[in-house]
XYZ file of C-alpha atoms in Angstrom:
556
model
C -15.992 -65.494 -23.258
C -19.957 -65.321 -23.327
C -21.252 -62.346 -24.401
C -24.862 -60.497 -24.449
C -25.055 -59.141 -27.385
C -28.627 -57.148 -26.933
C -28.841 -53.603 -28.106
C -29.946 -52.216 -24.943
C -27.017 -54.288 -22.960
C -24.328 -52.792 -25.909
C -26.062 -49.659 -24.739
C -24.994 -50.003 -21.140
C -21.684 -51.430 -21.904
C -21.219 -48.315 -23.473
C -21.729 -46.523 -19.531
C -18.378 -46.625 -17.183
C -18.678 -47.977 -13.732
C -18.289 -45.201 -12.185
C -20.828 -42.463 -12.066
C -21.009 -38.339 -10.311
C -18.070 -36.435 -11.117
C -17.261 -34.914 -14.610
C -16.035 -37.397 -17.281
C -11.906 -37.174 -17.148
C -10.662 -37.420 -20.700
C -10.346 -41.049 -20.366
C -14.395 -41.072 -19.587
C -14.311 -39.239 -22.436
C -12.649 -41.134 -24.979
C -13.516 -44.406 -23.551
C -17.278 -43.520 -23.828
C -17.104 -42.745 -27.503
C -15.720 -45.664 -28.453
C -18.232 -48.094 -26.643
C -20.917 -45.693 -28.414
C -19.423 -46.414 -31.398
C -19.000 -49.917 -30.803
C -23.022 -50.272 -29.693
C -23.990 -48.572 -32.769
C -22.104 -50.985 -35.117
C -23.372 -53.740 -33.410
C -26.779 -52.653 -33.338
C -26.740 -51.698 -37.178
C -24.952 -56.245 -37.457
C -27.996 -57.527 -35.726
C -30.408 -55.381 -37.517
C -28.692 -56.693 -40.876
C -28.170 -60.238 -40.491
C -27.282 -62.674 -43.257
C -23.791 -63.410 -43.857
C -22.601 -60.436 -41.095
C -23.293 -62.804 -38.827
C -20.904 -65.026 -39.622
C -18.466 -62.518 -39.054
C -19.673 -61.171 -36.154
C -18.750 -64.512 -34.244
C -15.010 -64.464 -35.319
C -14.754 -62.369 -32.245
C -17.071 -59.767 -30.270
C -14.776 -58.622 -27.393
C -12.424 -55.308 -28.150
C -9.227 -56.116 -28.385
C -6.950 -52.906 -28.375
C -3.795 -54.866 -28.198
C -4.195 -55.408 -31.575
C -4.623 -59.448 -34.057
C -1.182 -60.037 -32.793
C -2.034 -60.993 -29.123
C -2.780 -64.353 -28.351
C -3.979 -63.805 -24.614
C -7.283 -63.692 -25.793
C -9.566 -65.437 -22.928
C -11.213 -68.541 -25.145
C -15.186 -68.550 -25.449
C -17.098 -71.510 -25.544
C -18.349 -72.568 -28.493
C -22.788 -72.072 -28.714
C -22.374 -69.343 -25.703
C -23.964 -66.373 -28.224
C -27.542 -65.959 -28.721
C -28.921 -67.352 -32.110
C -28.596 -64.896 -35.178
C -25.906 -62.823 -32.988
C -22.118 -63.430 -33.522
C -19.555 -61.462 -31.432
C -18.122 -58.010 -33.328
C -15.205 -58.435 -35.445
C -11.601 -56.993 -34.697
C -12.872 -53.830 -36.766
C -13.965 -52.596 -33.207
C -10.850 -52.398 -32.100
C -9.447 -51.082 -35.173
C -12.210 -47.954 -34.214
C -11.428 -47.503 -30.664
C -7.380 -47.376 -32.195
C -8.766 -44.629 -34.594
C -10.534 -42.671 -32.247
C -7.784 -43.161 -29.462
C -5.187 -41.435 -31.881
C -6.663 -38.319 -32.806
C -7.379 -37.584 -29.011
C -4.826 -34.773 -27.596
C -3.865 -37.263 -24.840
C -1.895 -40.359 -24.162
C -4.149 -43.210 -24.181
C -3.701 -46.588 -23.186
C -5.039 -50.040 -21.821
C -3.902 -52.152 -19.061
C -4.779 -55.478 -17.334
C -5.942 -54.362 -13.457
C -2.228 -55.477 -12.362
C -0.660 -52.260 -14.477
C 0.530 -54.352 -17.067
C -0.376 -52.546 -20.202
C -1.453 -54.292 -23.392
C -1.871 -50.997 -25.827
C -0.656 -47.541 -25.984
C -2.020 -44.960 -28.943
C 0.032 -43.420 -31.236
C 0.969 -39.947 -29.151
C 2.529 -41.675 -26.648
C 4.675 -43.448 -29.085
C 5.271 -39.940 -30.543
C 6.117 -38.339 -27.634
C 8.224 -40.814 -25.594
C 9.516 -42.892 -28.448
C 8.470 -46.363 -27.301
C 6.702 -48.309 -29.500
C 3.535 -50.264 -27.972
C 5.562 -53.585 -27.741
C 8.349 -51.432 -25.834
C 5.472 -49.912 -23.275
C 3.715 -53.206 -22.797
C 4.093 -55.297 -19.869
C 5.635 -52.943 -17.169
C 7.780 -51.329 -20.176
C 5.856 -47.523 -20.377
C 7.479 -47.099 -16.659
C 11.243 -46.470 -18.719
C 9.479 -43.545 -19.358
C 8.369 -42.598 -16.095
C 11.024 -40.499 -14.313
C 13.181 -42.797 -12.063
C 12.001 -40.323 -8.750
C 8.593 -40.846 -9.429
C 8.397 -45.210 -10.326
C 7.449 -46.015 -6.821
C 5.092 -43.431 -6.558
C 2.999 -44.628 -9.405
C 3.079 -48.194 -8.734
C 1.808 -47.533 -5.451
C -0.553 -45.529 -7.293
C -1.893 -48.502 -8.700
C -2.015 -50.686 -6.508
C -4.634 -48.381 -4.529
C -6.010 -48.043 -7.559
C -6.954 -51.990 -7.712
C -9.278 -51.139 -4.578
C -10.741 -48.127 -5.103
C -11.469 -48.752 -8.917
C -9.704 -45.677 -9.938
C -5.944 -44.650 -11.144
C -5.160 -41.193 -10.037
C -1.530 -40.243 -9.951
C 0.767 -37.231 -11.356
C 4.172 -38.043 -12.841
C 7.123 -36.809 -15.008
C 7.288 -38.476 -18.261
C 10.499 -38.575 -20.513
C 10.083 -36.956 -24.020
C 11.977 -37.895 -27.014
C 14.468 -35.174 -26.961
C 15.275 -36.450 -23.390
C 13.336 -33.704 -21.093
C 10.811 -34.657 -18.551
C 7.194 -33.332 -18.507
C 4.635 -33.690 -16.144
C 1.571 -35.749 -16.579
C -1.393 -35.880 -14.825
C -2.630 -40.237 -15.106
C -5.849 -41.351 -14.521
C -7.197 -44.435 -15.271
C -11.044 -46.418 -14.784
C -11.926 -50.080 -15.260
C -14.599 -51.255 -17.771
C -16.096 -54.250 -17.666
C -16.577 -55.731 -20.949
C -20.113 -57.423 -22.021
C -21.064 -60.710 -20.859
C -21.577 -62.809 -17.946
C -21.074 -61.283 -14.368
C -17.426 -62.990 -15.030
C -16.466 -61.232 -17.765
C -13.415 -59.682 -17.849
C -12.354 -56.358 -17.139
C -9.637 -53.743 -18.331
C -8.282 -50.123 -17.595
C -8.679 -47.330 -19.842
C -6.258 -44.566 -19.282
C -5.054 -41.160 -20.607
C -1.793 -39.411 -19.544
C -2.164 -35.562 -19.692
C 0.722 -33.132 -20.315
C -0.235 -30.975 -17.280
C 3.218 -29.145 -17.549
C 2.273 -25.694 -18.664
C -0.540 -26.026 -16.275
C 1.773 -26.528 -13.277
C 4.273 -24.039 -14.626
C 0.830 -21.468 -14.690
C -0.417 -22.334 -10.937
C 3.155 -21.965 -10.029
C 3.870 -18.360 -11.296
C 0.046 -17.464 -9.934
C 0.695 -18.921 -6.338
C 4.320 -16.602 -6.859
C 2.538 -13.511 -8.044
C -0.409 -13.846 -5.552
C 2.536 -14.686 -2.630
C 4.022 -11.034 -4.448
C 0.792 -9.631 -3.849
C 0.068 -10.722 -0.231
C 3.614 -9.786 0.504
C 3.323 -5.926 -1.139
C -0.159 -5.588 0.806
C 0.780 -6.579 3.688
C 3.623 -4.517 3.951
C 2.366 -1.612 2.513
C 0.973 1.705 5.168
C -2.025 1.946 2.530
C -4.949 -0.362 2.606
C -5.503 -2.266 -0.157
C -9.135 -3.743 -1.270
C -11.065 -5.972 -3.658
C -15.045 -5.684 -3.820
C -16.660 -8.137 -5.651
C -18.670 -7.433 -9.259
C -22.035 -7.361 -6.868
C -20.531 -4.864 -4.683
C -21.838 -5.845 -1.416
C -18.854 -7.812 0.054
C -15.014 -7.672 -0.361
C -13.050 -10.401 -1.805
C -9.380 -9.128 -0.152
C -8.931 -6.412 2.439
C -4.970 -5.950 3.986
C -4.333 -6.212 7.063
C -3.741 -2.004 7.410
C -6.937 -1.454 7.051
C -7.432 -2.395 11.256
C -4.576 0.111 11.797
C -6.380 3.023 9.971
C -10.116 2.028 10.227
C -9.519 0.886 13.841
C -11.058 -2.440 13.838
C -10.518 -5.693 12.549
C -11.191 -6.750 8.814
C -13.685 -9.293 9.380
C -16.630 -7.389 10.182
C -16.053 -4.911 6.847
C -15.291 -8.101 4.673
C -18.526 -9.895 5.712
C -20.606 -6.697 4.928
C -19.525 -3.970 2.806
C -22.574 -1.560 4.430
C -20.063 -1.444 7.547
C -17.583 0.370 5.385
C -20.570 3.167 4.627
C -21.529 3.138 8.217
C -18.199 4.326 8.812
C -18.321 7.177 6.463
C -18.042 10.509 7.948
C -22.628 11.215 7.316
C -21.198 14.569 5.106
C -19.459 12.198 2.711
C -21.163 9.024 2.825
C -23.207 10.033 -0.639
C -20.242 11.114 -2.343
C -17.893 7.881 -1.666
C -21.221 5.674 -2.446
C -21.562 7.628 -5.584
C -17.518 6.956 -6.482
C -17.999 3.687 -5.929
C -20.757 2.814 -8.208
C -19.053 5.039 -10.928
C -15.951 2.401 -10.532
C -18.266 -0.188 -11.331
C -19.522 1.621 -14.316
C -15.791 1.960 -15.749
C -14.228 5.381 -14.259
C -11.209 5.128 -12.207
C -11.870 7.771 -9.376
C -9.736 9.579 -7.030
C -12.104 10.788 -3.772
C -11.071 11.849 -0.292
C -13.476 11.121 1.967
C -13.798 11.070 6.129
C -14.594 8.304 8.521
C -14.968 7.657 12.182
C -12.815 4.926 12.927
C -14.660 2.088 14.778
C -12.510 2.301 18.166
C -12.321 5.593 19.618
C -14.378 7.538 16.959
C -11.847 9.835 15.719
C -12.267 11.376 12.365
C -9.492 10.670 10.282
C -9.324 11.844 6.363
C -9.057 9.406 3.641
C -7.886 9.313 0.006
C -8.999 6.345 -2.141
C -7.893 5.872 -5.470
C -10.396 3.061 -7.018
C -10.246 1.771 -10.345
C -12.200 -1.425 -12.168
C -10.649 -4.590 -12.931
C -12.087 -6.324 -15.923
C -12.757 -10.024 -17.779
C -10.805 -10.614 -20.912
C -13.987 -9.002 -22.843
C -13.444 -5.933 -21.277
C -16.428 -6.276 -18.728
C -15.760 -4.807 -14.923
C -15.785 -7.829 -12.953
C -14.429 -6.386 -9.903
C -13.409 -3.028 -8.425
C -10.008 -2.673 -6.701
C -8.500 0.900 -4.882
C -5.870 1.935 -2.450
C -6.770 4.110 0.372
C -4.211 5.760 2.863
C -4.441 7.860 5.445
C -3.765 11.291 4.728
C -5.378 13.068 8.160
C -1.514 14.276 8.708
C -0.849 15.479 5.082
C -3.810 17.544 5.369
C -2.745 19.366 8.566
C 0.402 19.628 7.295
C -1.567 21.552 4.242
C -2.821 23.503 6.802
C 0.305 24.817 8.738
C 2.025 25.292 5.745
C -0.683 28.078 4.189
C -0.856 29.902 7.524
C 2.725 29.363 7.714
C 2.600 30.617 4.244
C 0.187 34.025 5.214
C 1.973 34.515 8.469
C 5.765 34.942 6.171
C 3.699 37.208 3.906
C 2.252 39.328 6.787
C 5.479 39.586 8.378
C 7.614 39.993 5.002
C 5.172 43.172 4.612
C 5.646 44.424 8.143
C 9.819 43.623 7.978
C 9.459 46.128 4.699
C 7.273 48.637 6.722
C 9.645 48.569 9.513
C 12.748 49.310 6.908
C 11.261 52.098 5.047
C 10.382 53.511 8.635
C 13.805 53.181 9.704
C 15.187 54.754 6.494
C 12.588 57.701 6.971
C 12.984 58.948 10.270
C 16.890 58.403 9.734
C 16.900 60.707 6.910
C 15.124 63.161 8.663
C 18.471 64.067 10.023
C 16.824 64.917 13.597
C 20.233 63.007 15.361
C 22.324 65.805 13.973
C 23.169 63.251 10.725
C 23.761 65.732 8.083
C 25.643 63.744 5.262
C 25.093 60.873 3.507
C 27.669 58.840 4.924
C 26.305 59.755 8.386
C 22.662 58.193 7.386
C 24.100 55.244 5.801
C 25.897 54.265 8.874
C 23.079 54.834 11.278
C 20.338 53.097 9.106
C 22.852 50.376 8.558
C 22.781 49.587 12.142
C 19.260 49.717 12.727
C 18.953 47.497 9.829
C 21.453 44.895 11.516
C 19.530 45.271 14.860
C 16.526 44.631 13.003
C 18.155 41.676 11.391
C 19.348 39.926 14.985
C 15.288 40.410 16.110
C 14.473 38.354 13.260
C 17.407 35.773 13.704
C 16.160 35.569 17.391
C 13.111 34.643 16.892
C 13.493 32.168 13.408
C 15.689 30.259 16.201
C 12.001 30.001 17.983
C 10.309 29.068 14.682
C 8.647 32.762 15.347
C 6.508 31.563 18.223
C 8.377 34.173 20.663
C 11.109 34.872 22.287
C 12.245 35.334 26.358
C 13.195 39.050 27.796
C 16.450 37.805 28.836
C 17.283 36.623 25.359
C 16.132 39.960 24.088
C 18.474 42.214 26.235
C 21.338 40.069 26.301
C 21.771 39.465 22.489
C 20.672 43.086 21.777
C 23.684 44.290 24.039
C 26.272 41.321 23.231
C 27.811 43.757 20.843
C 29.161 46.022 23.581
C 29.856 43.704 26.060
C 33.459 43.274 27.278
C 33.993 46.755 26.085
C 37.097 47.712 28.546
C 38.614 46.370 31.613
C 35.876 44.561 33.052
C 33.946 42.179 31.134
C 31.181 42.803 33.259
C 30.209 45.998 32.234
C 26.721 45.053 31.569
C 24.474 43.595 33.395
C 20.989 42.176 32.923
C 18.424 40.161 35.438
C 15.043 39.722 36.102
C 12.912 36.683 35.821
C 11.418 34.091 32.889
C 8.850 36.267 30.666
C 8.256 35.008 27.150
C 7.578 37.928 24.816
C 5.055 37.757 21.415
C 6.899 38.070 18.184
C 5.878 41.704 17.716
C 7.163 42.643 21.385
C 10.234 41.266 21.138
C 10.890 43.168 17.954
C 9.990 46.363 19.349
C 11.901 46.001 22.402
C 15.467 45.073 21.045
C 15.182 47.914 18.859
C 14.462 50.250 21.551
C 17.685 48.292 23.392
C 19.555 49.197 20.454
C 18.355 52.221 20.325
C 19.681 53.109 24.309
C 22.883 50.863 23.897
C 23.803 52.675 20.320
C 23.198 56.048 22.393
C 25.759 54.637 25.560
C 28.569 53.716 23.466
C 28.786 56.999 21.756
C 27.730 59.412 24.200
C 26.959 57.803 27.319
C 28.464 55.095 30.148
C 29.779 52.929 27.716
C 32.408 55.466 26.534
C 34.446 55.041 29.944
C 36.511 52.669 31.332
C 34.260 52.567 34.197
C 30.940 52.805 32.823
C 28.296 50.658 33.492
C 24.803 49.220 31.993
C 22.190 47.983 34.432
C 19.058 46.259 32.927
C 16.475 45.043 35.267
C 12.822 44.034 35.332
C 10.529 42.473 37.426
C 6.803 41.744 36.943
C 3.919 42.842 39.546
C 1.083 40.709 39.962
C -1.959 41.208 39.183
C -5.308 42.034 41.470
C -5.682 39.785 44.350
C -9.796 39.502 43.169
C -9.371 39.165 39.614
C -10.143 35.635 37.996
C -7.042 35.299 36.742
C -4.164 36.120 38.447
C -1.867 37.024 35.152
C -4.678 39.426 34.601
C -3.056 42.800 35.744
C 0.094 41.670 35.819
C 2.597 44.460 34.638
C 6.035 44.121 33.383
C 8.561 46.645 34.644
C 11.814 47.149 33.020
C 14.839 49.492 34.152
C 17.800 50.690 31.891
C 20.009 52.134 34.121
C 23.392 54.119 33.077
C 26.280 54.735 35.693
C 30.132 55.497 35.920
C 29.881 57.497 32.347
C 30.349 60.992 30.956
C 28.298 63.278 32.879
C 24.910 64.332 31.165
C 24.335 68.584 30.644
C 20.577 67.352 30.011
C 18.066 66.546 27.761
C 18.779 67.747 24.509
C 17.604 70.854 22.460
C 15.866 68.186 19.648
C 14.703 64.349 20.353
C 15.824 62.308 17.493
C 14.419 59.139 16.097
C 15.913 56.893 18.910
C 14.146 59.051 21.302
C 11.100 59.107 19.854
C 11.193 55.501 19.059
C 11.849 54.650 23.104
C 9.276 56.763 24.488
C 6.298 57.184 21.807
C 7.075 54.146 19.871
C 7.256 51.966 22.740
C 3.852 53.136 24.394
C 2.018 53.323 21.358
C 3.096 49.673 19.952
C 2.886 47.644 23.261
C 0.102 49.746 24.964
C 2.814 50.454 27.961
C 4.193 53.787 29.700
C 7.802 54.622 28.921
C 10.065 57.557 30.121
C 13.444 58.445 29.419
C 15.021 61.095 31.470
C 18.338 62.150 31.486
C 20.000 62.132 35.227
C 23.219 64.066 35.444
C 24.772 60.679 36.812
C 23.506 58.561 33.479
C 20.781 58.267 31.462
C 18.067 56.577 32.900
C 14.729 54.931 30.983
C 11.532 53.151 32.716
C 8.596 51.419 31.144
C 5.313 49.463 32.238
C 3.808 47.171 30.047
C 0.757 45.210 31.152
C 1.219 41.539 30.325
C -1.495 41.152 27.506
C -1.649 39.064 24.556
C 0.630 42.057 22.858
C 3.312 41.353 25.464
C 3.204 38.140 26.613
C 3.157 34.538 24.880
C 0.997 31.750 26.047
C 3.013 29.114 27.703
């Protein structure tokens, strides 16, 4: 075959003909050899003398090695005078070089017949270059992916290059997979010189295996974030824009991620403007290396409420150690903190009432001592302060049923007097009526003690000693001043204890004991009312009038 033999020509032999993306490791390896081929001949020519001679035994590369006899014949006078063709010592150099490369490399005729193989892929798949040649290297080739590959090259014969990823069979019988690319080179002469494949074969298994477990953990990732109440976010080392933002963030912020994700500033607009400079601040101290913990407000972006956030940010950095990005998780936590909230004045409310319970009990255990109800002994003052402390007990159970937000009047009366009802023949005995009125913590208290107080006094020495005896509670509630602004203002609660079909009363008595005083004085002086007891000779009869303030009444 004719051959140009000029330096500068050697020179571009030694360029592939192909050109613009980065050099595969076939490029690679295939461009060192034709440099080193160039420079050899070069260094001939420049010599002369008897290397000439030499030279002409033969100036094409022949990687199948002296033994092939496919060789395309030159004719005889077709080399320049005083420049022979290179000996088969190139080809003994492109051999070298081709073994020490970290790849399978081989040559092949443009059909996919191969005519050379290097030693690693006789290493790794056991066939020796006469077993590969021809079509042979496909017994290697895994029997799913044969078709795949030889359509692989025959695409490859019109778009000039081999591109194609297959599983090749080791010598200890496993498959592997490869990634096989391949580039024609025209060898020096004439325009109808001819041309062969350079390939490598890359063990791209550990690769695959790598992308595999990231696309898994990243599919882990997405999966956790987008499942997850709190939003999760990635800025980028720059800090202006985010890299990842889940999809709660539109559920807390109120608007979708795009806007925030083009432009970090939209986050900060969103800042409540009393802690924009401290969650700026955080966030450059995440970049410098801190992992900080901030709660912060914003004004979500579609209907302005204010809703409280913690963000827990923290830097992710480079295998030197150097924060390439920042990452953080921020939830909502608008609820926790009200929560918070209710729970300390939940908290100061028990302790206020805890103190006034205690108040109430050494009251109770004062004015029983006193021994004013004609209690003399000890067992005497036990029993009566034991059932002021169980009265005082069933106030509190009352309203802990109403979370201590009140309690209604007819709850009041009726459990105060359940006790003695059914008491005798008729179960009846007792009656109670009068219309919805919900009653402040503090008022109800107060009134089922002085209930207690009245029914304690009828089943011992009033109606509810007979057969016949009766209890009639009754209250009603008078409006208020026709020209006042509001018409509960004014409004007075009157309530009626009413005792008939008992013992019949001599009078007041000589000395008012502690139930007395606690039904007329304590009553008044508590709830801001009038109260009178008076003592009929038909049954014992009390009154009171309470104006429906914020001492008496609840809201709602």
């Amino acid at each position: 075959m004719p051959q140009d033999v000029d330096g500068d020509d050697d020179l571009r032999a030694a360029a592939p003909l192909w050109s613009g993306a980065a050099p595969t490791a076939t490029e690679q390896a295939l461009a060192a050899a034709r440099a080193e081929i160039a420079e050899l001949r070069l260094r001939l020519a420049e010599a002369g003398g008897d290397r000439n001679a030499s030279l002409r035994e033969g100036a094409q590369i022949r990687p199948t090695g002296p033994e092939e006899a496919d060789e395309v014949p030159r004719p005889p006078g077709s080399w320049p005078e005083g420049i022979a063709p290179a000996p088969d010592g190139d080809g003994v150099r492109f051999r070298a070089i081709a073994d020490v490369v970290p790849h399978l490399v081989w040559t092949s005729c443009p059909t996919g017949h191969w005519t050379w193989a290097n030693r690693r892929w006789t290493e790794y798949t056991g066939l020796s270059v006469p077993d590969a040649r021809g079509h042979g290297w496909l017994n290697a080739v895994h029997p799913d992916d044969r078709d795949a590959t030889l359509a692989a090259w025959r695409a490859a014969d019109a778009s000039g290059e081999l591109r194609v990823e297959h599983r090749l069979r080791g010598v200890d019988g496993t498959y592997r997979r490869f990634a096989t690319s391949a580039l024609p080179q025209r060898e020096p002469g004439p325009a109808d010189g001819g041309v062969s494949w350079f390939g490598t074969s890359t063990d791209v298994e550990g690769a695959r295996r790598l992308e595999a477990a990231l696309r898994e953990s990243e599919e882990r990732f997405r999966g956790f974030a987008d499942a997850s109440p709190a939003v999760l976010w990635i800025a980028g080392a720059e800090g202006e824009a985010l890299e990842y933002l889940s999809p709660s963030y539109e559920r807390v912020w109120g608007e979708p991620r795009d806007a925030v994700l083009r432009d970090l500033g939209r986050w900060a607009d969103l800042l409540h403007p009393e802690d924009r400079a401290a969650a700026a601040d955080g966030l450059r101290r995440v970049f410098g290396g801190e992992r900080v913990s901030a709660e912060y407000r914003i004004r979500r972006g579609g209907d302005g409420a204010v809703r409280w956030i913690r963000d827990v940010a923290f830097p992710i950095r480079d295998a030197e150690g150097r924060v390439r990005r920042a990452g953080g998780l921020a939830q909502d936590i608008t609820d926790e903190r009200e929560a918070g909230r209710r729970q300390r004045v939940l908290l100061d409310e028990l302790n206020h009432r805890v103190k006034n319970a205690l108040a109430g009990v050494q009251a109770l255990a004062a004015q029983t001592a006193r021994g004013q109800d004609g209690l003399q002994t000890p067992d005497a003052f036990f029993r009566a302060f034991g059932e002021r402390l169980i009265a005082l007990g069933r106030a509190h159970d009352l309203l802990t049923r109403e979370a201590w937000q009140g309690a209604s009047l007819s709850e009041v009366v009726r459990g105060t007097l359940a006790p003695y009802d059914g008491r005798g023949a008729d179960p009846a005995r007792i009656v109670a009526r009068g219309p919805e009125v919900r009653l402040v913590p503090n008022a109800a208290v107060a009134l089922h003690m002085a209930f207690h107080e009245l029914a304690t006094n009828a089943a011992r020495y009033g109606a509810l000693t007979a057969r016949e005896g009766r209890v009639e509670v009754a209250w009603s509630v008078a409006p208020g001043a026709a020209a006042a602004p509001n018409p509960d203002e004014g409004a007075v609660l009157k309530i009626r204890w009413r005792e008939r079909g008992g013992p019949r009363v001599p009078g007041p008595p000589a000395r008012r004991g502690f139930g007395s005083r606690l039904v007329e004085r304590g009553l008044s002086r508590q709830l801001g009312g009038e109260a009178r007891l008076d003592f009929q000779p038909a049954g014992v009869e009390f009154s009171l009038r309470l104006p429906l303030s914020a001492r008496v009444q609840a809201a709602g």
